[in-house]
PDB file of C-alpha atoms in Angstrom:
ATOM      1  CA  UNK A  12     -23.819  -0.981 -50.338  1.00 82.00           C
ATOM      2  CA  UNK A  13     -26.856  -1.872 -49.305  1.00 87.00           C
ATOM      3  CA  UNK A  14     -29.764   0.866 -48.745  1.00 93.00           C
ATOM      4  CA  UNK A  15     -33.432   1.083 -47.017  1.00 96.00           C
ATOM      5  CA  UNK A  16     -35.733   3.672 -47.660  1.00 96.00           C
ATOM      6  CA  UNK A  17     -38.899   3.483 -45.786  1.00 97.00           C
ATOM      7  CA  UNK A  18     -42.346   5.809 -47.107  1.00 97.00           C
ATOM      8  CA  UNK A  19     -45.778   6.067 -46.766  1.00 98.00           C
ATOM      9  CA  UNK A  20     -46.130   7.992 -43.792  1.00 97.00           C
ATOM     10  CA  UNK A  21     -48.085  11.001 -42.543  1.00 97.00           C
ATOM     11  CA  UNK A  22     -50.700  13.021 -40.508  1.00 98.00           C
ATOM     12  CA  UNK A  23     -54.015  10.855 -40.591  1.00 98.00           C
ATOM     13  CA  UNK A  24     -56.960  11.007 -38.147  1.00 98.00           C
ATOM     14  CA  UNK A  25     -57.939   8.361 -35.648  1.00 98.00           C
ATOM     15  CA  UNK A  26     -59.781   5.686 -37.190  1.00 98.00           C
ATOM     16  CA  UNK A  27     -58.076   6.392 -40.358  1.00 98.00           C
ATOM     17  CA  UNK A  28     -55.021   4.309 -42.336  1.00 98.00           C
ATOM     18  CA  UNK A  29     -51.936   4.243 -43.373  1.00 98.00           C
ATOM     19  CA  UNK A  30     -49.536   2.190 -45.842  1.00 98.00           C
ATOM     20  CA  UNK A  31     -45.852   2.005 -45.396  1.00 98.00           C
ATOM     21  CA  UNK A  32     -43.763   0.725 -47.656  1.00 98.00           C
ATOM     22  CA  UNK A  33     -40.578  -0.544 -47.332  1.00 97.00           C
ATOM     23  CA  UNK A  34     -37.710  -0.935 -50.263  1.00 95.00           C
ATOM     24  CA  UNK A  35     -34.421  -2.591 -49.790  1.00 94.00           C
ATOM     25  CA  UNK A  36     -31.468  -1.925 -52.597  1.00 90.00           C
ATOM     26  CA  UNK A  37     -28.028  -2.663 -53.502  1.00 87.00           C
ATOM     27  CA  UNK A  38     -26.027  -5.470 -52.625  1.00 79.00           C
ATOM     28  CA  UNK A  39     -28.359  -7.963 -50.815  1.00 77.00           C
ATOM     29  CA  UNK A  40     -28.035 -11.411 -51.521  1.00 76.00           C
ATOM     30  CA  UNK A  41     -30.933 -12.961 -49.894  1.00 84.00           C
ATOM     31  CA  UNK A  42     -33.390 -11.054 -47.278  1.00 85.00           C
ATOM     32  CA  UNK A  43     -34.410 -13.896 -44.514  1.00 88.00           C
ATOM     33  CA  UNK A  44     -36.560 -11.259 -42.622  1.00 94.00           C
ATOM     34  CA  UNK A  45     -38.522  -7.902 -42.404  1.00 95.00           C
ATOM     35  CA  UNK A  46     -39.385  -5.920 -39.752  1.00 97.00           C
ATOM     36  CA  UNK A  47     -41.070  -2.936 -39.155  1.00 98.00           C
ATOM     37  CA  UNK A  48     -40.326  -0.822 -35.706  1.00 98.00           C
ATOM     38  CA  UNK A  49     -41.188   2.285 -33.763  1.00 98.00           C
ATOM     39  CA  UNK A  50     -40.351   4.897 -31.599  1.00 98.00           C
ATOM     40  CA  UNK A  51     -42.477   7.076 -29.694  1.00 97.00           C
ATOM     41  CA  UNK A  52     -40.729  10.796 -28.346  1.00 93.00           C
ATOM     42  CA  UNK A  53     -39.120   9.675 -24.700  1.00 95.00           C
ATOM     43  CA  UNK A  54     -39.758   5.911 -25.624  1.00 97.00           C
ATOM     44  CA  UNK A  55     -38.165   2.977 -26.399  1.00 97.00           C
ATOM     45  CA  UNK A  56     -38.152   1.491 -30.344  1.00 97.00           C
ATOM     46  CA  UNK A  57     -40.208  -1.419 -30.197  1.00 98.00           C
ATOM     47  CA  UNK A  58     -41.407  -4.273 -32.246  1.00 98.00           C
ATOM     48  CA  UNK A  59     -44.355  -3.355 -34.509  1.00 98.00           C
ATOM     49  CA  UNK A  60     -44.462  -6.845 -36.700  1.00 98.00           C
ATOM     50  CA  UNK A  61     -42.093  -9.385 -38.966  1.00 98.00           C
ATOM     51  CA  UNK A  62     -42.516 -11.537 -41.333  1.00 96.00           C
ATOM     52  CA  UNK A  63     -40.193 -13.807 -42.599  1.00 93.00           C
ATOM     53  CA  UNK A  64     -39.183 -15.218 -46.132  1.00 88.00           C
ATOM     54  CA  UNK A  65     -41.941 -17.889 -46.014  1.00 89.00           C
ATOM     55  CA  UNK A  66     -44.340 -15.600 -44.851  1.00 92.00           C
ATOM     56  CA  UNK A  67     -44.847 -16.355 -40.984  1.00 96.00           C
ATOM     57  CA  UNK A  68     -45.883 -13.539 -39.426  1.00 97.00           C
ATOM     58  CA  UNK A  69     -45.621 -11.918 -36.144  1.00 98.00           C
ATOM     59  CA  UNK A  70     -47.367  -8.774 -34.042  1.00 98.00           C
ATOM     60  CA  UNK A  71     -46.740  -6.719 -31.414  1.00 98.00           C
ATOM     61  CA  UNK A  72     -50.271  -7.064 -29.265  1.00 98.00           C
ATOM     62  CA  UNK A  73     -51.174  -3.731 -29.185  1.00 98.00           C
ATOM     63  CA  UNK A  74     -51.404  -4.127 -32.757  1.00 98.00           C
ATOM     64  CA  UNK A  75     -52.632  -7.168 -33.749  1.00 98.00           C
ATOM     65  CA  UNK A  76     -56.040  -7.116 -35.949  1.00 98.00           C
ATOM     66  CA  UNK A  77     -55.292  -3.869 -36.727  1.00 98.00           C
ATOM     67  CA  UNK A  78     -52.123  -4.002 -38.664  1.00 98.00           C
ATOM     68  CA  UNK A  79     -51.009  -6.494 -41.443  1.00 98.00           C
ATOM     69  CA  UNK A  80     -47.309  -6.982 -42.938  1.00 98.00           C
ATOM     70  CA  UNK A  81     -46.968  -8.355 -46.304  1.00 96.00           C
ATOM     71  CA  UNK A  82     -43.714  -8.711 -48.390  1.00 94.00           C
ATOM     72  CA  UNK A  83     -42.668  -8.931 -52.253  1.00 92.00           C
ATOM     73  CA  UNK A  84     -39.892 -11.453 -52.167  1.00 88.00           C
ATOM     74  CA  UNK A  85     -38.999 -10.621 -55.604  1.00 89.00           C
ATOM     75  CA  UNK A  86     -38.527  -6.489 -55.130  1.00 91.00           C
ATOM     76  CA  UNK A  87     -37.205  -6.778 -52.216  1.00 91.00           C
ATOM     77  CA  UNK A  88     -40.072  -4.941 -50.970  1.00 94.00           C
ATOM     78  CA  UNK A  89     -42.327  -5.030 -47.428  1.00 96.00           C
ATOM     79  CA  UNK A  90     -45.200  -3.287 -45.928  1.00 97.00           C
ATOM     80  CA  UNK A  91     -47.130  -2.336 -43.126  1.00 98.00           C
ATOM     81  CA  UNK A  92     -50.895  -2.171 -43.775  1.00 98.00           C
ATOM     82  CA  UNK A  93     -52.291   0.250 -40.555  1.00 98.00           C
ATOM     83  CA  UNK A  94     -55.610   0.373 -40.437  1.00 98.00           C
ATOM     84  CA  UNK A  95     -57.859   1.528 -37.441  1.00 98.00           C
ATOM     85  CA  UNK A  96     -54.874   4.071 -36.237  1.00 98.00           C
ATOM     86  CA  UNK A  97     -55.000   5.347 -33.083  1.00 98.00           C
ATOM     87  CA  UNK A  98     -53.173   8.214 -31.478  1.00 97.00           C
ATOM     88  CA  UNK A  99     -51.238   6.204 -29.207  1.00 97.00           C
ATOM     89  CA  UNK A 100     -49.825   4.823 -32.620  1.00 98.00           C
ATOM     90  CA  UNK A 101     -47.981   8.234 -33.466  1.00 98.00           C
ATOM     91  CA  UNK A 102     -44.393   7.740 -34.018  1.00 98.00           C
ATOM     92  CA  UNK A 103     -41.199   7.061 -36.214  1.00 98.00           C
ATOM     93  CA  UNK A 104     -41.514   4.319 -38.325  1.00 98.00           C
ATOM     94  CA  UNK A 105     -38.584   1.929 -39.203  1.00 98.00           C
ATOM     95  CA  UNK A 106     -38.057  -0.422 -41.361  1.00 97.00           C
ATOM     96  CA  UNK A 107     -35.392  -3.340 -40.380  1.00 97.00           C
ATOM     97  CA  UNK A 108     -34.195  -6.128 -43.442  1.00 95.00           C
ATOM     98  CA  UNK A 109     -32.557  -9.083 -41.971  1.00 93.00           C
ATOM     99  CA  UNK A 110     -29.926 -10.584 -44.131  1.00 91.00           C
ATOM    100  CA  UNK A 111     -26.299 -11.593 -43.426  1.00 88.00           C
ATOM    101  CA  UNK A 112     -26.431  -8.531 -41.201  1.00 90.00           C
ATOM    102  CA  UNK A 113     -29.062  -6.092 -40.363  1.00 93.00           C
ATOM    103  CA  UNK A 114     -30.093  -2.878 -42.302  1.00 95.00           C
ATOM    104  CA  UNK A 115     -31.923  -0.310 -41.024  1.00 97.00           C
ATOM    105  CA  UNK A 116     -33.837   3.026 -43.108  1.00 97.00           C
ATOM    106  CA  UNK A 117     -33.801   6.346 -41.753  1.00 97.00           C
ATOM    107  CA  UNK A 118     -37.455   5.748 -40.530  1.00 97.00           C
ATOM    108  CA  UNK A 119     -41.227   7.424 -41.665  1.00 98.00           C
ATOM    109  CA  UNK A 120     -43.163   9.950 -39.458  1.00 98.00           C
ATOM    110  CA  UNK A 121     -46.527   8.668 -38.579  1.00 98.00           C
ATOM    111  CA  UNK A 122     -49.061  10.575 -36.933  1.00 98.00           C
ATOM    112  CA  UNK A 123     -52.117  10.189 -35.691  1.00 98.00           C
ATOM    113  CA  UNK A 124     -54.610  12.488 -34.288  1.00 98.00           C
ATOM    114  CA  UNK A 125     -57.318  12.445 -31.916  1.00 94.00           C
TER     115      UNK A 125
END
């Protein structure tokens, strides 16, 4: 059994920053990517950034420069560095390890105000 548990979140002003962390457990062989997600109230859940085992990187634009995702290979561990948050960044926060299959945590409230 295999478990995610995403934290870190929270209410935070505009301008202000955040770190989520991300911690995968259990039965997981080998992690060849992680991926953190989110979904506004009456939108879609969207790509935020991934990075893989080797460390290539990838952003959603609307967050590039302003976010940075970082892994520890060896806890099994990820994070999202959000700096510069805006409103428009409120939303759930989830976490998504790629392995033989996908895993997914429950998510982390993020919340930015204006």
């Amino acid at each position: 059994q295999v478990q995610v548990v995403e934290s870190g979140g929270g209410l935070v002003q505009a301008g202000g920053s955040l770190r989520l962390s991300c911690a995968a457990s259990g039965s997981i062989f080998s992690i060849n990517a992680m991926g953190w997600y989110r979904q506004a109230p009456g939108k879609q859940r969207e790509l935020v950034a991934v990075i893989t085992t080797g460390g290539t990187t990838n952003y959603a634009d609307s967050v590039k420069g302003r976010f940075t995702i970082s892994r520890d290979n060896a806890k099994n561990t990820g994070y999202l560095q959000m700096n510069s948050l805006k409103p428009e960044d409120t939303a759930v926060y989830y976490c998504r390890v790629i392995s033989t299959r996908d895993y997914w945590g429950q998510g982390t409230q993020v919340t930015v105000s204006s």
